[in-house]
Short mmCIF file of C-alpha atoms and ligand atoms in Angstrom, two decimals:
data_model
loop_
_atom_site.label_atom_id
_atom_site.label_comp_id
_atom_site.label_asym_id
_atom_site.label_seq_id
_atom_site.Cartn_x
_atom_site.Cartn_y
_atom_site.Cartn_z
CA MET A 216 16.97 14.27 -33.68
CA GLU A 217 14.99 12.72 -36.50
CA ARG A 218 11.43 14.01 -36.54
CA GLN A 219 8.49 11.74 -37.18
CA ARG A 220 6.25 13.17 -39.87
CA GLY A 221 3.36 10.73 -39.48
CA VAL A 222 1.54 8.85 -36.72
CA THR A 223 -1.08 6.06 -36.86
CA LEU A 224 -3.39 5.35 -33.93
CA ARG A 225 -4.99 1.88 -34.03
CA PHE A 226 -7.73 0.53 -31.72
CA LEU A 227 -11.14 -1.21 -31.69
CA ALA A 228 -14.46 0.66 -31.91
CA GLU A 229 -16.21 -0.06 -28.61
CA PRO A 230 -19.92 -0.22 -27.67
CA GLY A 231 -19.58 3.11 -25.79
CA ASP A 232 -18.68 4.85 -29.09
CA VAL A 233 -22.00 4.19 -30.88
CA ASN A 234 -24.99 6.43 -31.53
CA PHE A 235 -28.68 5.46 -31.41
CA GLY A 236 -28.44 4.01 -34.91
CA GLY A 237 -25.81 1.50 -33.77
CA LYS A 238 -22.89 3.08 -35.67
CA VAL A 239 -19.90 4.92 -34.22
CA ASN A 240 -20.98 8.52 -33.65
CA GLY A 241 -19.42 11.44 -35.49
CA GLY A 242 -18.30 13.10 -32.26
CA ALA A 243 -16.21 10.06 -31.32
CA VAL A 244 -14.60 10.06 -34.77
CA MET A 245 -13.82 13.79 -34.51
CA LYS A 246 -12.22 13.24 -31.10
CA TRP A 247 -10.02 10.44 -32.51
CA MET A 248 -9.06 12.68 -35.44
CA ASP A 249 -8.06 15.47 -33.07
CA GLN A 250 -6.07 13.05 -30.87
CA ALA A 251 -4.21 11.59 -33.86
CA GLY A 252 -3.57 15.10 -35.20
CA TYR A 253 -2.31 16.29 -31.83
CA THR A 254 0.02 13.29 -31.45
CA CYS A 255 1.47 14.04 -34.87
CA ALA A 256 1.78 17.82 -34.28
CA ALA A 257 3.34 17.41 -30.82
CA GLY A 258 5.77 14.79 -32.17
CA TRP A 259 6.86 16.97 -35.08
CA THR A 260 7.24 20.18 -33.08
CA GLY A 261 8.39 18.76 -29.74
CA SER A 262 5.94 21.24 -28.15
CA TYR A 263 2.48 21.31 -26.69
CA CYS A 264 0.10 22.21 -29.52
CA VAL A 265 -3.50 23.43 -29.65
CA THR A 266 -6.13 22.95 -32.33
CA VAL A 267 -7.16 26.20 -34.02
CA TYR A 268 -9.01 25.01 -37.10
CA VAL A 269 -10.52 21.92 -38.68
CA GLY A 270 -11.14 22.01 -42.43
CA GLY A 271 -12.44 19.73 -45.17
CA LEU A 272 -14.08 17.33 -42.72
CA HIS A 273 -15.84 14.45 -44.48
CA PHE A 274 -17.51 11.32 -43.19
CA LEU A 275 -17.50 8.85 -46.07
CA GLY A 276 -19.13 5.84 -44.42
CA PRO A 277 -20.08 4.27 -41.09
CA ILE A 278 -17.82 2.48 -38.62
CA HIS A 279 -19.27 -0.50 -36.72
CA VAL A 280 -18.61 -1.69 -33.18
CA GLY A 281 -15.83 -4.28 -33.09
CA GLU A 282 -14.09 -2.95 -36.20
CA VAL A 283 -10.46 -2.00 -36.02
CA VAL A 284 -10.03 1.74 -36.57
CA GLU A 285 -6.84 3.28 -37.94
CA ILE A 286 -6.35 7.03 -37.78
CA LYS A 287 -3.42 8.16 -39.91
CA SER A 288 -2.04 11.66 -39.44
CA LEU A 289 0.63 13.38 -41.49
CA VAL A 290 2.31 16.80 -41.53
CA ILE A 291 1.47 18.40 -44.90
CA ARG A 292 2.43 22.05 -44.33
CA THR A 293 4.33 24.10 -41.79
CA GLY A 294 3.99 27.85 -41.25
CA ARG A 295 5.85 29.98 -38.72
CA THR A 296 4.07 28.78 -35.56
CA SER A 297 1.31 26.65 -37.10
CA LEU A 298 1.24 23.37 -38.97
CA ASP A 299 -1.39 21.49 -40.99
CA ILE A 300 -2.00 17.83 -40.32
CA ALA A 301 -3.90 15.63 -42.79
CA VAL A 302 -5.95 13.04 -40.94
CA ASP A 303 -7.43 9.95 -42.64
CA VAL A 304 -9.70 7.41 -40.96
CA TYR A 305 -9.83 3.75 -42.03
CA ALA A 306 -11.88 0.87 -40.58
CA GLY A 307 -12.35 -2.81 -41.19
CA ASP A 308 -12.82 -6.28 -39.77
CA PRO A 309 -9.84 -7.07 -37.50
CA LYS A 310 -9.85 -10.65 -38.87
CA SER A 311 -8.94 -9.35 -42.33
CA THR A 312 -6.30 -6.94 -43.64
CA GLU A 313 -8.86 -5.06 -45.73
CA ARG A 314 -9.58 -1.46 -44.64
CA ARG A 315 -11.93 1.13 -46.11
CA ARG A 316 -11.47 4.88 -45.84
CA THR A 317 -14.33 6.31 -43.77
CA GLY A 318 -13.36 9.94 -43.33
CA TYR A 319 -10.74 12.66 -43.53
CA CYS A 320 -9.96 16.26 -42.62
CA VAL A 321 -7.09 18.73 -42.25
CA ILE A 322 -6.41 20.16 -38.79
CA VAL A 323 -4.37 23.29 -38.08
CA PHE A 324 -2.40 23.24 -34.83
CA VAL A 325 -0.36 26.00 -33.21
CA ALA A 326 2.72 25.15 -31.12
CA LEU A 327 2.86 26.96 -27.79
CA ASP A 328 5.82 27.78 -25.56
CA THR A 329 5.71 27.28 -21.80
CA ASP A 330 4.07 30.73 -21.40
CA GLY A 331 1.26 29.72 -23.78
CA ARG A 332 2.51 31.92 -26.64
CA PRO A 333 2.78 30.70 -30.26
CA SER A 334 6.32 29.40 -30.84
CA PRO A 335 8.17 28.61 -34.11
CA VAL A 336 7.75 25.12 -35.55
CA PRO A 337 10.49 23.12 -37.30
CA LYS A 338 10.11 23.49 -41.07
CA TRP A 339 8.82 20.59 -43.14
CA ILE A 340 9.98 20.50 -46.76
CA PRO A 341 7.96 18.53 -49.32
CA GLY A 342 10.06 15.65 -50.66
CA ASP A 343 8.17 14.61 -53.80
CA GLU A 344 5.26 15.37 -56.12
CA LEU A 345 2.64 13.96 -53.70
CA ASP A 346 4.03 16.05 -50.84
CA ARG A 347 3.86 19.19 -53.00
CA ALA A 348 0.24 18.33 -53.95
CA LEU A 349 -0.68 17.88 -50.26
CA GLU A 350 1.00 21.16 -49.34
CA GLY A 351 -0.90 22.87 -52.18
CA TYR A 352 -4.18 21.37 -50.91
CA ALA A 353 -3.47 22.76 -47.42
CA GLY A 354 -2.73 26.19 -48.94
CA ARG A 355 -5.98 26.18 -50.94
CA LEU A 356 -7.97 25.18 -47.84
CA ALA A 357 -6.40 28.13 -46.00
CA GLU A 358 -7.50 30.47 -48.81
CA LEU A 359 -11.05 29.08 -48.66
CA ARG A 360 -11.03 29.49 -44.89
CA LYS A 361 -10.13 33.18 -45.23
CA GLN A 362 -12.92 33.67 -47.81
CA MET A 363 -15.43 31.93 -45.52
CA ASP A 364 -14.30 34.00 -42.53
CA GLY A 365 -14.79 37.18 -44.59
CA GLU A 366 -18.24 36.01 -45.73
CA MET A 367 -19.32 35.21 -42.15
CA GLU A 368 -18.06 38.56 -40.94
CA ARG A 369 -20.06 40.34 -43.65
CA SER A 370 -23.20 38.23 -43.23
CA LEU A 371 -23.33 37.61 -39.49
CA GLY A 372 -21.19 40.43 -38.18
CA HIS A 373 -18.74 38.13 -36.39
CA LYS A 374 -15.88 35.77 -37.18
C1 COA B 495 -3.36 29.39 -30.39
C2 COA B 495 -3.54 30.85 -30.00
C3 COA B 495 -2.82 31.15 -28.68
C4 COA B 495 -2.90 31.68 -31.11
O1 COA B 495 -3.16 33.02 -30.83
P1 COA B 495 -3.24 34.07 -32.04
O2 COA B 495 -3.46 35.40 -31.44
O3 COA B 495 -4.21 33.59 -33.07
O4 COA B 495 -1.76 34.00 -32.60
P2 COA B 495 -1.23 34.49 -33.99
O5 COA B 495 -2.15 35.47 -34.63
O6 COA B 495 0.22 34.82 -33.78
O7 COA B 495 -1.33 33.15 -34.89
C5 COA B 495 -0.47 32.09 -34.64
C6 COA B 495 -0.58 31.13 -35.81
O8 COA B 495 -1.85 30.49 -35.77
C7 COA B 495 -2.48 30.60 -37.02
N1 COA B 495 -3.90 30.64 -36.76
C8 COA B 495 -4.52 31.29 -35.74
N2 COA B 495 -5.85 31.07 -35.83
C9 COA B 495 -6.05 30.28 -36.90
C10 COA B 495 -7.20 29.70 -37.50
N3 COA B 495 -8.42 29.89 -37.03
N4 COA B 495 -7.01 28.92 -38.58
C11 COA B 495 -5.79 28.68 -39.07
N5 COA B 495 -4.66 29.19 -38.57
C12 COA B 495 -4.80 29.99 -37.49
C13 COA B 495 -1.94 31.88 -37.62
O9 COA B 495 -2.08 31.87 -39.04
C14 COA B 495 -0.48 31.79 -37.19
O10 COA B 495 0.19 30.86 -38.05
P3 COA B 495 1.75 31.08 -38.51
O11 COA B 495 2.54 31.52 -37.32
O12 COA B 495 2.17 29.72 -38.99
O13 COA B 495 1.73 32.10 -39.59
C15 COA B 495 -5.04 31.23 -29.86
O14 COA B 495 -5.63 31.25 -31.16
C16 COA B 495 -5.81 30.26 -29.00
O15 COA B 495 -5.58 30.14 -27.80
N6 COA B 495 -6.79 29.56 -29.62
C17 COA B 495 -7.58 28.56 -28.88
C18 COA B 495 -6.92 27.18 -28.97
C19 COA B 495 -7.74 26.17 -28.24
O16 COA B 495 -8.16 26.39 -27.11
N7 COA B 495 -8.02 25.03 -28.91
C20 COA B 495 -8.94 24.02 -28.40
C21 COA B 495 -8.34 23.12 -27.41
S1 COA B 495 -6.82 22.38 -27.91
#
């Protein structure tokens, strides 16, 4: 079976998605990111997956009601039972083909077996220079995450 490395979700931003300032709220965008990431992770692994970490989350600009939103998700690293998905958000006027990037993050998912235990994921092998750069980025984020976890444990006494 050929595995699909990337998934794009595409839909319109609706009035129910906006905050009091009239722009799409960050919580809605985070939900879409998680949904796109999950679709990608479940498609790659063929398993139910759960979110365990979100890193490098940036909101670059607002999204307006009525704009078409595209959430692109891509496998950029696989571990033993986890995988990292890069998620990029684009938006624009549906009457034009122009899109602007409005946010991005990397989400770590863990594949679970039917008993809810972490289960091995199919390996993804970088195919070119860009893939290797993305995999390196995911690795560096993981290092930063461990440093931050250590710092929080020292400073706040919990993880
Ligand atoms: C997923 C879960 C069962 C894994 O349990 P666990 O005891 O952490 O399992 P392990 O220690 O064997 O870790 C499994 C993998 O997850 C990775 N992982 C676990 N927590 C992580 C975190 N916070 N960040 C990044 N990776 C993490 C580990 O590195 C390991 O990866 P690998 O197998 O590729 O090396 C458990 O963390 C869990 O239930 N988390 C809550 C998930 C959830 O409810 N999400 C929100 C709704 S979807």
